[in-house]
Short mmCIF file of C-alpha atoms in Angstrom, two decimals:
data_model
loop_
_atom_site.label_atom_id
_atom_site.label_comp_id
_atom_site.label_asym_id
_atom_site.label_seq_id
_atom_site.Cartn_x
_atom_site.Cartn_y
_atom_site.Cartn_z
CA UNK A 5 0.23 -0.45 -0.30
CA UNK A 6 1.82 3.72 -0.59
CA UNK A 7 0.70 6.55 0.64
CA UNK A 8 0.21 9.37 -1.53
CA UNK A 9 -1.43 12.09 0.58
CA UNK A 10 -0.68 12.87 4.27
CA UNK A 11 -4.21 12.62 6.44
CA UNK A 12 -5.37 15.09 8.74
CA UNK A 13 -7.26 13.74 11.85
CA UNK A 14 -10.28 16.36 12.67
CA UNK A 15 -11.95 14.87 16.34
CA UNK A 16 -9.65 13.45 18.48
CA UNK A 17 -11.61 12.09 21.46
CA UNK A 18 -12.26 8.53 22.42
CA UNK A 19 -12.46 7.19 18.53
CA UNK A 20 -10.33 9.96 17.31
CA UNK A 21 -7.30 8.37 19.11
CA UNK A 22 -8.17 4.85 17.79
CA UNK A 23 -8.04 6.78 13.87
CA UNK A 24 -5.38 8.48 14.67
CA UNK A 25 -3.04 5.46 15.56
CA UNK A 26 -4.09 3.95 13.23
CA UNK A 27 -3.24 6.13 10.48
CA UNK A 28 0.15 6.86 12.06
CA UNK A 29 0.91 2.70 12.06
CA UNK A 30 0.19 3.32 8.39
CA UNK A 31 2.94 5.82 8.06
CA UNK A 32 -0.27 8.42 6.87
CA UNK A 33 -0.68 10.73 9.85
CA UNK A 34 0.41 14.28 9.04
CA UNK A 35 -1.89 16.73 11.32
CA UNK A 36 -3.72 15.77 14.56
CA UNK A 37 -6.81 18.56 15.31
CA UNK A 38 -9.65 19.44 18.39
CA UNK A 39 -10.81 22.48 19.85
CA UNK A 40 -9.30 21.10 23.31
CA UNK A 41 -5.76 21.50 23.24
CA UNK A 42 -5.31 18.92 25.49
CA UNK A 43 -6.93 16.17 23.76
CA UNK A 44 -4.84 17.31 20.95
CA UNK A 45 -1.66 16.67 23.37
CA UNK A 46 -4.14 13.40 24.62
CA UNK A 47 -3.59 11.87 20.41
CA UNK A 48 -0.14 12.95 19.60
CA UNK A 49 1.28 10.19 22.15
CA UNK A 50 0.55 8.12 18.85
CA UNK A 51 2.71 10.77 16.27
CA UNK A 52 4.56 13.04 18.86
CA UNK A 53 5.75 14.51 15.37
CA UNK A 54 2.06 15.01 13.82
CA UNK A 55 1.20 18.92 13.62
CA UNK A 56 -1.17 19.91 16.81
CA UNK A 57 -3.95 22.40 15.15
CA UNK A 58 -7.22 23.87 17.66
CA UNK A 59 -9.21 25.00 14.37
CA UNK A 60 -9.98 23.33 11.47
CA UNK A 61 -10.01 26.08 8.87
CA UNK A 62 -6.10 25.83 9.52
CA UNK A 63 -5.81 22.06 8.09
CA UNK A 64 -8.40 22.36 5.18
CA UNK A 65 -5.64 24.82 4.06
CA UNK A 66 -3.09 22.66 5.26
CA UNK A 67 -1.00 21.96 2.04
CA UNK A 68 0.65 18.84 3.65
CA UNK A 69 -2.69 17.11 4.06
CA UNK A 70 -4.20 16.04 1.39
CA UNK A 71 -7.37 13.68 2.83
CA UNK A 72 -9.30 14.74 5.83
CA UNK A 73 -10.33 12.14 8.67
CA UNK A 74 -13.34 13.26 10.44
CA UNK A 75 -14.07 12.23 13.78
CA UNK A 76 -16.51 13.85 15.33
CA UNK A 77 -20.10 14.55 17.06
CA UNK A 78 -22.46 13.70 14.44
CA UNK A 79 -24.28 17.22 14.22
CA UNK A 80 -20.69 18.45 12.57
CA UNK A 81 -20.24 15.61 10.27
CA UNK A 82 -22.12 17.23 6.94
CA UNK A 83 -20.74 20.89 7.87
CA UNK A 84 -16.92 19.49 7.86
CA UNK A 85 -17.46 17.04 5.38
CA UNK A 86 -18.77 20.16 3.12
CA UNK A 87 -15.68 22.04 4.21
CA UNK A 88 -12.61 19.23 3.30
CA UNK A 89 -14.40 18.58 0.00
CA UNK A 90 -14.51 22.35 -0.72
CA UNK A 91 -11.07 22.99 0.17
CA UNK A 92 -10.13 19.62 -2.95
CA UNK A 93 -8.82 16.68 0.53
CA UNK A 94 -10.36 13.32 -0.19
CA UNK A 95 -12.60 12.57 3.03
CA UNK A 96 -13.51 9.53 5.45
CA UNK A 97 -16.33 10.85 7.84
CA UNK A 98 -17.08 8.51 10.46
CA UNK A 99 -20.75 7.03 10.61
CA UNK A 100 -23.29 8.70 10.19
CA UNK A 101 -22.65 10.78 6.95
CA UNK A 102 -24.55 13.62 8.12
CA UNK A 103 -28.26 13.92 10.09
CA UNK A 104 -29.82 14.73 6.83
CA UNK A 105 -30.34 13.40 3.83
CA UNK A 106 -31.00 16.28 1.48
CA UNK A 107 -27.44 17.55 2.74
CA UNK A 108 -26.01 13.77 1.96
CA UNK A 109 -27.09 13.41 -1.56
CA UNK A 110 -25.12 16.71 -1.92
CA UNK A 111 -21.95 15.80 -0.56
CA UNK A 112 -21.61 12.86 -1.97
CA UNK A 113 -22.63 15.16 -6.02
CA UNK A 114 -20.07 17.62 -4.46
CA UNK A 115 -17.47 14.45 -3.85
CA UNK A 116 -18.20 12.82 -7.75
CA UNK A 117 -17.69 16.55 -9.07
CA UNK A 118 -13.95 17.31 -8.02
CA UNK A 119 -13.48 13.72 -8.43
CA UNK A 120 -12.83 13.05 -4.41
CA UNK A 121 -12.95 10.03 -2.42
CA UNK A 122 -15.87 10.73 -0.04
CA UNK A 123 -15.39 6.50 2.17
CA UNK A 124 -17.99 6.24 5.87
CA UNK A 125 -16.30 4.77 8.31
CA UNK A 126 -19.59 1.68 8.82
CA UNK A 127 -16.62 -0.16 10.64
CA UNK A 128 -18.40 -3.69 10.63
CA UNK A 129 -18.26 -4.06 6.81
CA UNK A 130 -14.40 -4.39 7.11
CA UNK A 131 -14.24 -7.08 10.14
CA UNK A 132 -12.54 -10.15 9.09
CA UNK A 133 -15.15 -12.13 10.67
CA UNK A 134 -18.47 -10.41 8.97
CA UNK A 135 -15.84 -10.68 5.57
CA UNK A 136 -16.20 -14.22 6.27
CA UNK A 137 -19.91 -13.97 7.24
CA UNK A 138 -20.52 -12.61 4.03
CA UNK A 139 -18.58 -15.04 1.91
CA UNK A 140 -20.09 -17.88 3.88
CA UNK A 141 -24.25 -16.62 2.81
CA UNK A 142 -22.43 -15.90 -0.81
CA UNK A 143 -21.22 -19.70 -0.86
CA UNK A 144 -25.30 -20.68 -0.10
CA UNK A 145 -24.42 -22.78 3.14
CA UNK A 146 -26.90 -21.06 4.46
CA UNK A 147 -29.84 -21.44 2.35
CA UNK A 148 -32.18 -18.87 0.74
CA UNK A 149 -32.26 -15.78 3.53
CA UNK A 150 -34.82 -16.45 6.08
CA UNK A 151 -33.76 -13.66 8.58
CA UNK A 152 -31.14 -11.13 10.45
CA UNK A 153 -31.45 -10.04 13.77
CA UNK A 154 -28.78 -7.99 15.59
CA UNK A 155 -28.45 -6.99 19.44
CA UNK A 156 -25.82 -3.73 20.11
CA UNK A 157 -26.75 -3.40 23.65
CA UNK A 158 -24.27 -2.03 26.40
CA UNK A 159 -24.59 -0.03 29.73
CA UNK A 160 -22.78 3.66 28.70
CA UNK A 161 -21.79 6.17 26.40
CA UNK A 162 -24.62 7.47 26.77
CA UNK A 163 -25.73 10.73 23.98
CA UNK A 164 -27.87 13.34 24.41
CA UNK A 165 -27.02 14.72 20.63
CA UNK A 166 -27.82 11.93 19.56
CA UNK A 167 -30.89 8.40 20.48
CA UNK A 168 -29.33 4.89 20.33
CA UNK A 169 -30.87 4.58 16.66
CA UNK A 170 -28.12 6.96 15.01
CA UNK A 171 -25.43 6.43 17.62
CA UNK A 172 -25.28 2.80 17.07
CA UNK A 173 -27.39 1.21 14.32
CA UNK A 174 -25.61 2.48 11.14
CA UNK A 175 -23.00 -0.50 12.26
CA UNK A 176 -26.17 -2.89 12.18
CA UNK A 177 -27.55 -1.50 9.36
CA UNK A 178 -24.90 -1.04 7.59
CA UNK A 179 -24.30 -4.95 7.45
CA UNK A 180 -28.13 -6.35 7.17
CA UNK A 181 -28.16 -4.41 3.74
CA UNK A 182 -24.96 -5.68 2.71
CA UNK A 183 -26.30 -9.11 3.50
CA UNK A 184 -29.76 -8.55 2.17
CA UNK A 185 -28.53 -6.99 -1.17
CA UNK A 186 -30.86 -4.57 -1.41
CA UNK A 187 -33.17 -1.79 0.80
CA UNK A 188 -35.42 -2.98 3.04
CA UNK A 189 -39.83 -1.64 1.89
CA UNK A 190 -40.90 -1.16 5.04
CA UNK A 191 -39.34 0.13 8.62
CA UNK A 192 -40.77 0.55 12.12
CA UNK A 193 -39.00 1.64 14.80
CA UNK A 194 -40.46 1.66 18.47
CA UNK A 195 -38.18 3.16 21.37
CA UNK A 196 -38.30 4.51 25.03
CA UNK A 197 -37.11 7.86 26.16
CA UNK A 198 -35.90 7.42 30.18
CA UNK A 199 -33.23 9.92 30.38
CA UNK A 200 -32.90 13.25 28.35
CA UNK A 201 -36.40 14.73 26.85
CA UNK A 202 -36.74 12.88 23.17
CA UNK A 203 -33.67 11.13 23.13
CA UNK A 204 -34.12 7.58 22.65
CA UNK A 205 -32.27 5.40 24.88
CA UNK A 206 -33.56 2.36 23.34
CA UNK A 207 -34.80 1.07 19.80
CA UNK A 208 -36.44 -1.49 18.36
CA UNK A 209 -36.76 -1.71 14.34
CA UNK A 210 -38.02 -4.07 11.96
CA UNK A 211 -37.04 -4.03 8.42
CA UNK A 212 -38.89 -6.16 5.73
CA UNK A 213 -37.06 -7.14 2.08
CA UNK A 214 -38.95 -7.80 -0.78
CA UNK A 215 -38.97 -11.89 -1.15
CA UNK A 216 -39.28 -12.32 2.69
CA UNK A 217 -36.56 -11.39 4.58
CA UNK A 218 -37.09 -10.19 7.68
CA UNK A 219 -34.52 -7.78 9.88
CA UNK A 220 -34.56 -6.01 13.65
CA UNK A 221 -31.86 -4.10 14.50
CA UNK A 222 -32.30 -3.10 19.08
CA UNK A 223 -29.80 -1.15 20.42
CA UNK A 224 -29.87 0.49 23.89
CA UNK A 225 -27.14 2.37 26.19
CA UNK A 226 -29.42 0.89 29.12
CA UNK A 227 -28.23 -2.41 29.02
CA UNK A 228 -26.89 -4.63 32.09
CA UNK A 229 -23.97 -6.16 29.86
CA UNK A 230 -22.41 -5.40 26.04
CA UNK A 231 -23.94 -7.78 23.89
CA UNK A 232 -23.30 -7.03 20.15
CA UNK A 233 -24.74 -10.09 17.78
CA UNK A 234 -25.40 -10.47 14.06
CA UNK A 235 -28.09 -13.48 13.49
CA UNK A 236 -28.84 -14.97 9.75
CA UNK A 237 -30.69 -17.68 9.79
CA UNK A 238 -31.23 -19.16 6.64
CA UNK A 239 -33.56 -22.38 5.24
CA UNK A 240 -30.18 -24.66 5.56
CA UNK A 241 -28.10 -23.44 8.09
CA UNK A 242 -27.96 -20.32 11.09
CA UNK A 243 -25.09 -18.20 11.51
CA UNK A 244 -23.91 -16.24 14.62
CA UNK A 245 -21.13 -13.75 14.94
CA UNK A 246 -20.56 -12.48 18.01
CA UNK A 247 -17.61 -9.39 18.57
CA UNK A 248 -17.59 -9.61 21.90
CA UNK A 249 -16.44 -13.32 21.74
CA UNK A 250 -12.71 -13.72 21.03
CA UNK A 251 -11.07 -15.86 18.68
CA UNK A 252 -13.50 -19.09 17.18
CA UNK A 253 -15.98 -18.10 19.34
CA UNK A 254 -16.74 -15.18 17.31
CA UNK A 255 -18.91 -16.61 14.29
CA UNK A 256 -19.61 -19.88 14.29
CA UNK A 257 -22.00 -21.68 12.05
CA UNK A 258 -25.12 -23.49 13.19
CA UNK A 259 -26.23 -26.34 10.69
CA UNK A 260 -29.43 -26.63 12.86
CA UNK A 261 -32.76 -28.04 10.26
CA UNK A 262 -36.25 -27.71 10.61
CA UNK A 263 -38.82 -30.70 9.09
CA UNK A 264 -41.97 -32.50 9.02
CA UNK A 265 -43.21 -35.67 10.28
CA UNK A 266 -46.47 -36.38 9.35
CA UNK A 267 -47.69 -32.54 10.26
CA UNK A 268 -46.01 -31.83 13.58
CA UNK A 269 -42.49 -29.61 12.82
CA UNK A 270 -39.39 -31.25 13.74
CA UNK A 271 -35.56 -30.05 15.04
CA UNK A 272 -32.06 -31.48 13.98
CA UNK A 273 -30.05 -29.70 15.99
CA UNK A 274 -25.92 -29.63 14.89
CA UNK A 275 -22.87 -28.38 16.92
CA UNK A 276 -22.15 -25.35 16.37
CA UNK A 277 -19.12 -25.15 13.90
CA UNK A 278 -16.07 -22.72 13.62
CA UNK A 279 -16.00 -20.34 10.48
CA UNK A 280 -12.23 -19.36 10.04
CA UNK A 281 -11.38 -15.33 9.28
CA UNK A 282 -8.27 -13.45 9.55
CA UNK A 283 -6.67 -12.16 12.75
CA UNK A 284 -7.11 -8.23 11.69
CA UNK A 285 -7.76 -5.25 12.54
CA UNK A 286 -10.83 -3.78 11.28
CA UNK A 287 -9.88 -0.54 11.69
CA UNK A 288 -6.19 -0.82 10.77
CA UNK A 289 -7.88 -2.48 7.48
CA UNK A 290 -10.34 0.19 6.89
CA UNK A 291 -7.53 2.70 7.46
CA UNK A 292 -6.23 0.98 4.88
CA UNK A 293 -8.57 0.58 2.72
CA UNK A 294 -9.14 4.68 2.36
CA UNK A 295 -5.58 5.04 1.80
CA UNK A 296 -5.70 2.77 -0.76
CA UNK A 297 -8.91 4.34 -2.43
CA UNK A 298 -7.53 7.61 -2.60
CA UNK A 299 -4.79 5.92 -4.40
CA UNK A 300 -6.25 4.14 -6.79
CA UNK A 301 -9.19 6.03 -7.22
CA UNK A 302 -10.84 3.15 -6.90
CA UNK A 303 -14.99 3.14 -4.70
CA UNK A 304 -14.40 2.28 -0.86
CA UNK A 305 -16.74 -0.72 -0.14
CA UNK A 306 -18.26 2.42 2.16
CA UNK A 307 -18.92 4.92 -0.20
CA UNK A 308 -21.00 7.90 -0.27
CA UNK A 309 -23.55 5.98 -2.32
CA UNK A 310 -23.37 3.35 0.59
CA UNK A 311 -23.78 5.66 3.28
CA UNK A 312 -27.06 7.46 1.78
CA UNK A 313 -28.60 3.84 1.88
CA UNK A 314 -27.48 3.27 5.18
CA UNK A 315 -28.62 7.31 5.79
CA UNK A 316 -32.14 6.62 4.11
CA UNK A 317 -32.77 3.63 6.71
CA UNK A 318 -32.06 5.45 9.16
CA UNK A 319 -33.86 8.75 7.78
CA UNK A 320 -36.83 6.00 7.78
CA UNK A 321 -36.48 4.51 11.38
CA UNK A 322 -36.83 7.98 12.59
CA UNK A 323 -39.82 9.03 11.42
CA UNK A 324 -41.40 6.26 11.60
CA UNK A 325 -40.31 6.02 15.60
CA UNK A 326 -41.52 10.14 15.50
CA UNK A 327 -44.85 8.85 14.51
CA UNK A 328 -45.40 5.24 15.93
CA UNK A 329 -46.31 4.12 12.75
CA UNK A 330 -44.16 2.28 10.27
CA UNK A 331 -42.97 3.81 6.84
CA UNK A 332 -42.87 2.33 3.38
CA UNK A 333 -39.89 2.75 1.15
CA UNK A 334 -38.62 1.93 -2.36
CA UNK A 335 -36.41 -0.92 -3.49
CA UNK A 336 -33.90 1.33 -5.02
CA UNK A 337 -30.79 3.34 -3.63
CA UNK A 338 -31.42 7.06 -2.84
#
């Protein structure tokens, strides 16, 4: 992998520091930017030689920086992405792309018109276990897909500026859309608000796809333990991607089958089978992929179009949550 452009990271909080660490390891980091000088200093431990900046305008104007990585609160994503693109920089923005679907389309158009890479940080699309799961589904090992469900639950990292749906569900939506290979026709979301007015702490979303595939997504930051699990159920087998577990327990296949005997359903259970996957850090894979796309001009796996699809589902889920009723979508991407 070559590194044609130096990278500047805007936002050096909890997740921004991880991005700083990875781009420094890849030999691409040029600058760290945050309005809090102490946050910049804390992140700079991973790259003492990187420029330390507290004004984003300075990083946009820097000729040393060819690509911008944005790891700030979601409400600022749209504004910062627009500014970076206007400055002629390639952009990697953490999920979600922005909070408004119309603004997202404008950002995608701006990147396309300027010939710039715009990539959204849907990290789990780059997880080697999820990649192996996709290969397993595509091979036909699970048979016809029936339903998918995901849990993204924990205690803490409570937000006040965005609800649990927008904070947690983009990961699960991106994986489910990849596995289903289509946009849902209908979504329905319900939730509960317990800590801050109008900020849902827990939501349950149900997605219906053409052909009968169903999916649901349960997210919450008010849960007694961490549960990050994706279950894919097919006609011939089932698979579980449990990101809390390690090693062989992280990705498993269950060749359970259900048949009929005299009009009665019969279940035949099978032992769990480990699905092998590469032992690489997902964030390192994602950061390296961004640099490769900037180099080659290839479209990222999580490009602007993919970011818009996830944003469209999030938007529909949010409208359903507000209305207390399902929302109908088309099967075409936005």
